[in-house]
Short mmCIF file of C-alpha atoms and ligand atoms in Angstrom, two decimals:
data_model
loop_
_atom_site.label_atom_id
_atom_site.label_comp_id
_atom_site.label_asym_id
_atom_site.label_seq_id
_atom_site.Cartn_x
_atom_site.Cartn_y
_atom_site.Cartn_z
CA UNK A 1 -18.35 -9.52 -22.98
CA UNK A 2 -16.40 -6.35 -22.55
CA UNK A 3 -14.58 -5.05 -25.59
CA UNK A 4 -10.98 -4.72 -24.48
CA UNK A 5 -9.42 -3.93 -27.81
CA UNK A 6 -9.50 -0.19 -27.13
CA UNK A 7 -7.91 -0.48 -23.72
CA UNK A 8 -5.05 1.84 -22.83
CA UNK A 9 -1.52 0.54 -22.37
CA UNK A 10 1.47 2.03 -20.58
CA UNK A 11 4.44 3.24 -22.58
CA UNK A 12 7.88 1.70 -22.15
CA UNK A 13 9.52 -0.74 -19.81
CA UNK A 14 10.20 1.85 -17.17
CA UNK A 15 6.55 2.90 -17.00
CA UNK A 16 5.33 -0.52 -15.92
CA UNK A 17 7.86 -0.53 -13.08
CA UNK A 18 7.36 3.05 -11.93
CA UNK A 19 3.58 2.94 -12.03
CA UNK A 20 3.37 -0.34 -10.12
CA UNK A 21 6.00 0.85 -7.66
CA UNK A 22 4.00 4.07 -7.19
CA UNK A 23 0.98 1.98 -6.22
CA UNK A 24 3.00 -0.16 -3.86
CA UNK A 25 5.03 2.55 -2.13
CA UNK A 26 2.81 4.40 0.28
CA UNK A 27 1.99 5.06 3.90
CA UNK A 28 2.69 1.36 4.39
CA UNK A 29 6.39 1.95 3.77
CA UNK A 30 7.02 5.27 5.44
CA UNK A 31 4.50 5.34 8.28
CA UNK A 32 3.65 1.71 9.02
CA UNK A 33 6.93 -0.11 8.35
CA UNK A 34 9.14 1.85 10.79
CA UNK A 35 6.71 1.60 13.68
CA UNK A 36 6.02 -2.12 13.18
CA UNK A 37 9.78 -2.73 12.86
CA UNK A 38 10.32 -0.62 16.00
CA UNK A 39 7.79 -2.65 17.95
CA UNK A 40 9.37 -5.89 16.76
CA UNK A 41 12.95 -5.17 17.73
CA UNK A 42 14.38 -3.66 14.52
CA UNK A 43 17.00 -5.61 12.54
CA UNK A 44 15.59 -9.12 12.86
CA UNK A 45 12.21 -7.86 11.65
CA UNK A 46 13.83 -6.37 8.57
CA UNK A 47 15.41 -9.73 7.70
CA UNK A 48 12.11 -11.57 8.13
CA UNK A 49 10.32 -8.91 6.14
CA UNK A 50 12.68 -9.37 3.20
CA UNK A 51 12.27 -13.16 3.33
CA UNK A 52 8.47 -12.77 3.28
CA UNK A 53 8.59 -10.26 0.42
CA UNK A 54 10.59 -12.75 -1.66
CA UNK A 55 8.74 -15.95 -0.74
CA UNK A 56 5.16 -14.65 -0.62
CA UNK A 57 5.12 -11.18 -2.10
CA UNK A 58 6.94 -11.86 -5.35
CA UNK A 59 5.03 -14.99 -6.43
CA UNK A 60 1.64 -13.43 -5.69
CA UNK A 61 2.59 -10.25 -7.51
CA UNK A 62 3.63 -12.39 -10.51
CA UNK A 63 0.31 -14.24 -10.25
CA UNK A 64 -1.62 -10.96 -10.26
CA UNK A 65 0.42 -9.58 -13.15
CA UNK A 66 -0.26 -12.76 -15.12
CA UNK A 67 -4.03 -12.77 -14.78
CA UNK A 68 -4.17 -9.01 -15.35
CA UNK A 69 -2.28 -9.01 -18.62
CA UNK A 70 -3.84 -12.27 -19.79
CA UNK A 71 -7.41 -11.01 -19.41
CA UNK A 72 -6.83 -7.27 -19.91
CA UNK A 73 -9.67 -6.66 -17.57
CA UNK A 74 -10.69 -5.33 -14.16
CA UNK A 75 -10.35 -7.88 -11.31
CA UNK A 76 -13.99 -9.06 -11.49
CA UNK A 77 -13.76 -9.53 -15.26
CA UNK A 78 -10.35 -11.18 -14.85
CA UNK A 79 -11.47 -13.78 -12.31
CA UNK A 80 -14.71 -14.39 -14.19
CA UNK A 81 -13.17 -14.92 -17.59
CA UNK A 82 -10.71 -17.49 -16.23
CA UNK A 83 -13.23 -19.30 -14.03
CA UNK A 84 -16.82 -18.21 -13.66
CA UNK A 85 -17.46 -19.25 -10.07
CA UNK A 86 -14.36 -17.41 -8.84
CA UNK A 87 -15.75 -14.02 -9.84
CA UNK A 88 -16.83 -13.46 -6.23
CA UNK A 89 -13.21 -13.05 -5.26
CA UNK A 90 -13.03 -10.33 -7.85
CA UNK A 91 -15.76 -8.53 -5.92
CA UNK A 92 -13.68 -8.92 -2.76
CA UNK A 93 -10.95 -6.93 -4.53
CA UNK A 94 -13.26 -4.07 -5.47
CA UNK A 95 -15.09 -3.83 -2.16
CA UNK A 96 -11.89 -4.02 -0.12
CA UNK A 97 -10.09 -1.43 -2.26
CA UNK A 98 -13.05 0.87 -1.73
CA UNK A 99 -13.10 0.29 2.02
CA UNK A 100 -9.31 0.79 2.32
CA UNK A 101 -9.79 4.08 0.47
CA UNK A 102 -12.29 5.02 3.19
CA UNK A 103 -9.56 5.36 5.84
CA UNK A 104 -6.46 5.72 3.63
CA UNK A 105 -7.97 8.89 2.14
CA UNK A 106 -8.34 10.29 5.66
CA UNK A 107 -4.71 9.62 6.58
CA UNK A 108 -3.66 11.08 3.21
CA UNK A 109 -5.66 14.17 4.16
CA UNK A 110 -3.69 14.37 7.43
CA UNK A 111 -0.42 14.25 5.51
CA UNK A 112 -1.55 17.20 3.39
CA UNK A 113 -2.64 19.08 6.49
CA UNK A 114 0.66 18.36 8.22
CA UNK A 115 2.51 19.62 5.14
CA UNK A 116 0.53 22.86 5.26
CA UNK A 117 1.12 23.26 9.01
CA UNK A 118 4.82 22.54 8.51
CA UNK A 119 5.14 25.27 5.91
CA UNK A 120 3.35 27.77 8.14
CA UNK A 121 5.62 26.82 11.05
CA UNK A 122 2.74 25.55 13.19
CA UNK A 123 4.25 22.09 13.65
CA UNK A 124 7.71 23.16 14.73
CA UNK A 125 6.32 25.81 17.10
CA UNK A 126 5.35 23.17 19.69
CA UNK A 127 8.21 22.09 21.89
CA UNK A 128 7.26 19.21 24.21
CA UNK A 129 6.08 15.76 23.19
CA UNK A 130 2.88 16.42 25.15
CA UNK A 131 2.13 19.47 23.04
CA UNK A 132 2.64 17.46 19.85
CA UNK A 133 0.35 14.71 21.06
CA UNK A 134 -2.30 17.26 22.03
CA UNK A 135 -1.97 18.98 18.66
CA UNK A 136 -2.41 15.67 16.85
CA UNK A 137 -5.49 14.58 18.76
CA UNK A 138 -7.20 17.95 18.63
CA UNK A 139 -6.55 18.05 14.92
CA UNK A 140 -7.90 14.60 14.05
CA UNK A 141 -10.94 15.23 16.21
CA UNK A 142 -11.76 18.56 14.61
CA UNK A 143 -15.30 18.35 13.18
CA UNK A 144 -14.60 19.77 9.75
CA UNK A 145 -10.91 20.26 8.92
CA UNK A 146 -9.95 16.62 8.33
CA UNK A 147 -13.07 16.22 6.17
CA UNK A 148 -11.95 19.13 4.02
CA UNK A 149 -8.44 17.68 3.71
CA UNK A 150 -9.79 14.19 2.91
CA UNK A 151 -11.80 15.80 0.12
CA UNK A 152 -8.73 17.67 -1.12
CA UNK A 153 -6.77 14.39 -1.25
CA UNK A 154 -9.58 12.76 -3.21
CA UNK A 155 -9.99 15.68 -5.59
CA UNK A 156 -6.27 15.63 -6.38
CA UNK A 157 -6.55 11.90 -7.05
CA UNK A 158 -9.66 12.50 -9.10
CA UNK A 159 -7.79 14.90 -11.38
CA UNK A 160 -5.07 12.34 -12.09
CA UNK A 161 -7.53 9.47 -12.67
CA UNK A 162 -9.74 11.63 -14.89
CA UNK A 163 -6.75 12.47 -17.10
CA UNK A 164 -6.58 8.78 -17.91
CA UNK A 165 -4.18 5.89 -17.71
CA UNK A 166 -1.43 7.32 -19.84
CA UNK A 167 -1.60 11.07 -19.30
CA UNK A 168 -2.66 10.87 -15.68
CA UNK A 169 -1.39 7.81 -13.85
CA UNK A 170 1.69 7.08 -15.96
CA UNK A 171 2.95 10.64 -16.17
CA UNK A 172 2.28 11.32 -12.51
CA UNK A 173 4.14 8.20 -11.33
CA UNK A 174 7.09 8.92 -13.59
CA UNK A 175 7.57 12.32 -12.00
CA UNK A 176 6.62 11.55 -8.42
CA UNK A 177 8.55 8.32 -7.86
CA UNK A 178 12.03 9.77 -8.57
CA UNK A 179 11.14 12.88 -6.52
CA UNK A 180 10.18 10.63 -3.63
CA UNK A 181 13.43 8.64 -3.74
CA UNK A 182 15.49 11.82 -3.88
CA UNK A 183 13.68 13.44 -0.95
CA UNK A 184 14.08 10.29 1.14
CA UNK A 185 17.78 10.10 0.39
CA UNK A 186 18.30 13.74 1.45
CA UNK A 187 16.41 13.18 4.68
CA UNK A 188 18.30 9.95 5.41
CA UNK A 189 21.65 11.74 5.08
CA UNK A 190 20.43 14.47 7.42
CA UNK A 191 19.17 11.98 9.95
CA UNK A 192 22.29 9.79 9.83
CA UNK A 193 24.51 12.72 10.68
CA UNK A 194 22.58 13.63 13.83
CA UNK A 195 24.48 13.08 17.10
CA UNK A 196 23.75 9.61 18.43
CA UNK A 197 22.17 8.59 15.14
CA UNK A 198 24.51 5.60 14.76
CA UNK A 199 22.66 3.84 17.59
CA UNK A 200 19.51 3.99 15.49
CA UNK A 201 21.26 2.47 12.50
CA UNK A 202 22.53 -0.32 14.71
CA UNK A 203 19.06 -1.01 16.06
CA UNK A 204 17.59 -1.05 12.57
CA UNK A 205 20.25 -2.97 10.64
CA UNK A 206 21.87 -5.35 13.16
CA UNK A 207 19.56 -8.30 13.59
CA UNK A 208 19.10 -9.66 17.09
CA UNK A 209 17.36 -12.97 16.55
CA UNK A 210 16.86 -13.58 20.24
CA UNK A 211 13.94 -11.16 19.95
CA UNK A 212 12.17 -13.13 17.21
CA UNK A 213 8.92 -14.87 18.06
CA UNK A 214 6.16 -16.38 15.93
CA UNK A 215 4.42 -13.04 16.28
CA UNK A 216 7.35 -11.24 14.64
CA UNK A 217 7.02 -13.55 11.67
CA UNK A 218 3.26 -13.00 11.37
CA UNK A 219 3.73 -9.23 11.60
CA UNK A 220 6.43 -9.36 8.93
CA UNK A 221 4.15 -11.32 6.59
CA UNK A 222 1.24 -8.96 7.12
CA UNK A 223 3.47 -5.97 6.48
CA UNK A 224 4.94 -7.46 3.29
CA UNK A 225 1.44 -8.00 2.04
CA UNK A 226 0.15 -4.52 2.73
CA UNK A 227 3.29 -2.82 1.52
CA UNK A 228 3.46 -4.64 -1.81
CA UNK A 229 -0.24 -3.92 -2.53
CA UNK A 230 -1.10 -7.50 -3.25
CA UNK A 231 -4.26 -9.50 -2.73
CA UNK A 232 -6.72 -6.87 -3.88
CA UNK A 233 -6.35 -6.68 -7.62
CA UNK A 234 -4.26 -3.50 -7.71
CA UNK A 235 -1.58 -5.37 -9.62
CA UNK A 236 -4.19 -7.19 -11.74
CA UNK A 237 -5.55 -3.82 -12.80
CA UNK A 238 -2.16 -2.24 -13.50
CA UNK A 239 -0.93 -5.31 -15.41
CA UNK A 240 -4.01 -5.08 -17.62
CA UNK A 241 -2.35 -1.95 -19.02
CA UNK A 242 1.09 -3.56 -19.55
CA UNK A 243 2.07 -4.07 -23.17
CA UNK A 244 2.97 -7.46 -24.60
CA UNK A 245 6.72 -6.79 -24.39
CA UNK A 246 6.78 -6.10 -20.65
CA UNK A 247 8.82 -8.72 -18.82
CA UNK A 248 6.64 -9.59 -15.83
CA UNK A 249 9.44 -11.22 -13.88
CA UNK A 250 11.87 -8.33 -13.99
CA UNK A 251 9.00 -5.88 -13.38
CA UNK A 252 7.91 -7.73 -10.24
CA UNK A 253 11.49 -7.99 -8.98
CA UNK A 254 12.08 -4.27 -9.58
CA UNK A 255 8.86 -3.27 -7.84
CA UNK A 256 9.70 -5.43 -4.84
CA UNK A 257 13.23 -4.01 -4.67
CA UNK A 258 12.03 -0.39 -4.93
CA UNK A 259 9.31 -0.95 -2.35
CA UNK A 260 11.78 -2.52 0.08
CA UNK A 261 14.36 0.17 -0.62
CA UNK A 262 11.86 2.88 0.29
CA UNK A 263 10.97 1.08 3.51
CA UNK A 264 14.66 0.74 4.42
CA UNK A 265 15.34 4.39 3.59
CA UNK A 266 12.34 5.38 5.72
CA UNK A 267 13.86 3.37 8.56
CA UNK A 268 17.17 5.17 8.03
CA UNK A 269 15.36 8.51 8.28
CA UNK A 270 13.33 7.66 11.33
CA UNK A 271 15.47 5.48 13.62
CA UNK A 272 18.61 7.65 13.82
CA UNK A 273 16.40 10.66 14.54
CA UNK A 274 14.42 8.74 17.16
CA UNK A 275 17.56 7.49 18.92
CA UNK A 276 19.23 10.86 18.69
CA UNK A 277 16.27 12.39 20.51
CA UNK A 278 16.25 9.57 23.08
CA UNK A 279 12.75 8.36 22.21
CA UNK A 280 11.64 4.73 22.41
CA UNK A 281 11.52 3.19 18.89
CA UNK A 282 8.46 1.18 19.90
CA UNK A 283 6.27 4.30 20.26
CA UNK A 284 3.78 2.76 17.80
CA UNK A 285 1.59 4.30 15.15
CA UNK A 286 2.13 7.82 16.45
CA UNK A 287 5.83 7.66 15.51
CA UNK A 288 5.41 9.70 12.36
CA UNK A 289 2.73 12.17 13.42
CA UNK A 290 3.77 12.86 17.02
CA UNK A 291 7.36 11.76 17.58
CA UNK A 292 8.91 13.05 14.38
CA UNK A 293 7.48 16.59 14.56
CA UNK A 294 9.01 16.80 18.04
CA UNK A 295 12.38 15.93 16.56
CA UNK A 296 12.01 18.39 13.69
CA UNK A 297 11.13 21.12 16.17
CA UNK A 298 14.45 20.65 17.93
CA UNK A 299 16.51 20.73 14.75
CA UNK A 300 18.04 23.74 13.03
CA UNK A 301 15.88 24.58 10.00
CA UNK A 302 13.25 22.23 11.45
CA UNK A 303 10.55 23.86 9.40
CA UNK A 304 12.27 22.93 6.16
CA UNK A 305 12.84 19.29 7.18
CA UNK A 306 9.33 18.91 8.45
CA UNK A 307 7.82 20.39 5.27
CA UNK A 308 9.99 18.14 3.14
CA UNK A 309 9.07 15.05 5.13
CA UNK A 310 5.32 15.57 5.09
CA UNK A 311 5.36 16.51 1.43
CA UNK A 312 7.11 13.21 0.83
CA UNK A 313 4.51 11.36 2.82
CA UNK A 314 1.77 13.07 0.82
CA UNK A 315 3.36 12.07 -2.48
CA UNK A 316 3.73 8.46 -1.36
CA UNK A 317 0.17 8.35 -0.07
CA UNK A 318 -1.36 9.89 -3.18
CA UNK A 319 0.23 7.45 -5.65
CA UNK A 320 -1.27 4.61 -3.59
CA UNK A 321 -4.65 6.31 -3.39
CA UNK A 322 -4.49 6.63 -7.18
CA UNK A 323 -3.90 2.88 -7.55
CA UNK A 324 -6.80 1.98 -5.27
CA UNK A 325 -9.09 4.50 -6.98
CA UNK A 326 -8.20 3.11 -10.41
CA UNK A 327 -9.26 -0.40 -9.33
CA UNK A 328 -12.69 0.90 -8.35
CA UNK A 329 -13.03 3.23 -11.34
CA UNK A 330 -12.17 0.71 -14.03
CA UNK A 331 -14.52 -1.82 -12.43
CA UNK A 332 -17.41 0.67 -12.51
CA UNK A 333 -16.61 1.73 -16.07
CA UNK A 334 -16.28 -1.77 -17.50
CA UNK A 335 -18.85 -3.70 -15.52
CA UNK A 336 -21.54 -1.06 -15.18
CA UNK A 337 -20.92 0.22 -18.72
CA UNK A 338 -20.29 3.82 -17.76
CA UNK A 339 -17.93 6.32 -19.33
CA UNK A 340 -14.58 6.65 -17.57
CA UNK A 341 -15.50 10.18 -16.61
CA UNK A 342 -18.77 9.22 -14.95
CA UNK A 343 -17.13 6.22 -13.25
CA UNK A 344 -14.34 8.40 -11.85
CA UNK A 345 -16.86 10.90 -10.51
CA UNK A 346 -18.98 8.22 -8.86
CA UNK A 347 -15.93 6.61 -7.23
CA UNK A 348 -14.57 9.94 -5.95
CA UNK A 349 -17.88 11.05 -4.46
CA UNK A 350 -18.50 7.70 -2.77
CA UNK A 351 -15.02 7.65 -1.26
CA UNK A 352 -15.42 11.22 0.02
CA UNK A 353 -18.68 10.15 1.69
CA UNK A 354 -17.16 7.11 3.42
CA UNK A 355 -13.93 8.98 4.18
CA UNK A 356 -15.86 11.80 5.84
CA UNK A 357 -17.71 9.32 8.04
CA UNK A 358 -14.41 7.64 8.94
CA UNK A 359 -12.86 10.99 9.75
CA UNK A 360 -15.80 12.15 11.86
CA UNK A 361 -15.77 8.84 13.72
CA UNK A 362 -12.54 9.96 15.39
CA UNK A 363 -14.23 13.04 16.83
CA UNK A 364 -17.89 14.00 16.95
CA UNK A 365 -19.11 10.53 15.93
CA UNK A 366 -16.90 8.62 18.35
CA UNK A 367 -19.91 6.94 19.88
CA UNK A 368 -21.09 5.27 16.70
CA UNK A 369 -19.28 1.99 16.89
CA UNK A 370 -19.26 -1.30 14.98
CA UNK A 371 -18.32 -4.23 17.24
CA UNK A 372 -16.85 -1.75 19.69
CA UNK A 373 -14.67 -0.03 17.08
CA UNK A 374 -15.06 3.41 15.53
CA UNK A 375 -15.83 3.43 11.80
CA UNK A 376 -12.20 4.38 11.09
CA UNK A 377 -10.78 1.51 13.14
CA UNK A 378 -13.37 -0.94 11.84
CA UNK A 379 -12.44 -0.15 8.22
CA UNK A 380 -8.75 -0.55 8.98
CA UNK A 381 -9.23 -3.77 10.95
CA UNK A 382 -11.60 -5.58 8.61
CA UNK A 383 -9.68 -4.76 5.44
CA UNK A 384 -6.10 -5.26 6.61
CA UNK A 385 -6.72 -8.23 8.88
CA UNK A 386 -9.44 -10.19 7.17
CA UNK A 387 -10.18 -9.21 3.59
CA UNK A 388 -6.58 -8.68 2.52
CA UNK A 389 -5.12 -12.03 3.60
CA UNK A 390 -8.26 -13.72 2.29
CA UNK A 391 -7.76 -12.03 -1.09
CA UNK A 392 -4.10 -13.07 -1.13
CA UNK A 393 -4.93 -16.66 -0.21
CA UNK A 394 -7.49 -16.86 -2.99
CA UNK A 395 -5.17 -15.26 -5.55
CA UNK A 396 -2.42 -17.77 -4.75
CA UNK A 397 -4.79 -20.76 -5.02
CA UNK A 398 -6.45 -19.34 -8.13
CA UNK A 399 -3.24 -18.88 -10.08
CA UNK A 400 -1.40 -21.87 -8.62
CA UNK A 401 -4.16 -24.48 -8.71
CA UNK A 402 -7.44 -23.43 -10.34
CA UNK A 403 -6.59 -21.94 -13.71
CA UNK A 404 -4.89 -23.57 -16.67
CA UNK A 405 -1.13 -23.90 -16.11
CA UNK A 406 -0.55 -22.33 -19.49
CA UNK A 407 -1.66 -18.89 -18.30
CA UNK A 408 1.29 -18.51 -15.92
CA UNK A 409 3.65 -20.10 -18.44
CA UNK A 410 2.54 -17.85 -21.31
CA UNK A 411 2.68 -14.72 -19.22
CA UNK A 412 6.05 -15.39 -17.61
CA UNK A 413 7.61 -16.21 -20.97
CA UNK A 414 5.66 -13.67 -23.07
CA UNK A 415 4.18 -16.55 -25.07
CA UNK A 416 7.47 -18.37 -25.44
CA UNK A 417 9.56 -15.36 -26.43
CA UNK A 418 11.47 -15.21 -23.15
CA UNK A 419 13.06 -17.84 -21.02
CA UNK A 420 11.93 -18.20 -17.44
CA UNK A 421 13.79 -20.70 -15.32
CA UNK A 422 11.86 -19.84 -12.19
CA UNK A 423 8.44 -20.92 -13.40
CA UNK A 424 8.40 -24.14 -11.38
CA UNK A 425 9.59 -22.37 -8.26
CA UNK A 426 6.91 -19.69 -8.63
CA UNK A 427 4.23 -22.34 -9.10
CA UNK A 428 5.47 -24.28 -6.07
CA UNK A 429 5.43 -21.15 -3.89
CA UNK A 430 1.93 -20.25 -5.10
CA UNK A 431 0.57 -23.75 -4.51
CA UNK A 432 2.05 -24.61 -1.17
CA UNK A 433 4.07 -21.94 0.62
CA UNK A 434 1.76 -18.93 0.08
CA UNK A 435 -1.51 -20.68 0.98
CA UNK A 436 -0.08 -22.11 4.21
CA UNK A 437 1.50 -18.86 5.32
CA UNK A 438 -1.56 -16.83 4.36
CA UNK A 439 -3.96 -19.20 6.06
CA UNK A 440 -1.87 -18.72 9.21
CA UNK A 441 -2.07 -14.91 8.98
CA UNK A 442 -5.80 -15.14 8.36
CA UNK A 443 -6.48 -17.43 11.32
CA UNK A 444 -4.22 -15.32 13.50
CA UNK A 445 -6.03 -12.12 12.55
CA UNK A 446 -9.34 -13.65 13.49
CA UNK A 447 -7.84 -13.86 16.96
CA UNK A 448 -7.50 -17.64 16.99
CA UNK A 449 -3.74 -17.76 17.54
CA UNK A 450 -3.62 -15.54 20.60
CA UNK A 451 -1.37 -17.94 22.48
CA UNK A 452 1.58 -17.24 20.15
N1 LIG B 1 0.81 -0.60 -0.59
C1 LIG B 1 0.26 0.65 -0.22
C2 LIG B 1 1.08 1.20 0.94
O1 LIG B 1 2.10 0.66 1.25
C3 LIG B 1 -1.19 0.58 0.12
C4 LIG B 1 -2.00 -0.11 -0.91
C5 LIG B 1 -2.31 0.35 -2.16
C6 LIG B 1 -2.53 -1.41 -0.82
N2 LIG B 1 -3.02 -0.60 -2.83
C7 LIG B 1 -3.19 -1.68 -2.04
C8 LIG B 1 -2.51 -2.35 0.17
C9 LIG B 1 -3.78 -2.92 -2.27
C10 LIG B 1 -3.11 -3.58 -0.06
C11 LIG B 1 -3.72 -3.86 -1.27
O2 LIG B 1 0.72 2.16 1.54
#
């Protein structure tokens, strides 16, 4: 057994919320959400997204929080101590977090590189959309630069993780989260006042349900899952550091609200600017890296806005990288009986190795493919489409059906000290609604629901 009595805990109430929100808010909110919403018709997607966040995201986050604080352990230890044969799903958490880091660290590297190029004026020097697209592809294909930036992203993360739970992760999230919200708000005001920006707001906030299909719903569910960081033990790990007074219900609600707020603010930054420039909102994953720089270039003080935006993206990305890294690190430290320092070093070096391969697979190693996909795309596809919904499905069944009912009860009520009227609803959602919805996403991602 692992001795957990010396485990770190976060400070006050606010820390639990800000640290978990830091892990949840990331590229998923600022880069992925706007382009998926743009592809799915805007407003109606936002409504579906919010419904999914409440019906699936919240209960699973509460489930993860409960097993994390109950066991005070890494995900493998947590699953194992509540039911021995379920420990394999703990391994799914660790392996998937590691694999996500493999490509997430690369994109985080790009955000740092784009920040640097914004400050030097490189980004806003290009005028046409074609030039921006060419700049982006030549830059991700470069044989060494992205590798260097991936390593920089990981070394920054390493420093925070090595400082420890309290001095590193907690302090960093407490500073970075408010900075992020402030920067987003400034950018949203700027974007909203651009000529023609109101059209973008209309597209984003006025739901047009005639555009909704089953696919929109599946996309909204997948996005809610990725954005809230659930299914892979991130929240199990963070909750293992919560103190006994933390109210899990209000923490989960606050994290969900902050995460959604950031996604909405990101939409309010991006859509007015996109409409003002007359660009199609369904431009896809290049929206942030190709479309936006084009818009910044045409704005007065473009260099300032572009630097601010990419700095913001870097901050959001890094707090998520930190959360994924912590999952891997604490697993290595506790299960392989290593010091935190050695575990951090091992995790960082391994991620840099996989990240470098992923980065090179977009350029010089393009021809090395796995099932027809580059290493980068394969990592993204397998984790987001298969391992993540599988992890979520298992977490919902584990908490809702497998383990003793008392665990959820004790954790939601802080061992009877608080009242929780929603316990039955949460259990119902975990037992029935989440498994059905998640099974659908999973089957769909395997390509079996193509006809929808
Ligand atoms: N939620 C983060 C984002 O929006 C990414 C992330 C961090 C994540 N930890 C995770 C996604 C665990 C799924 C599972 O960018």
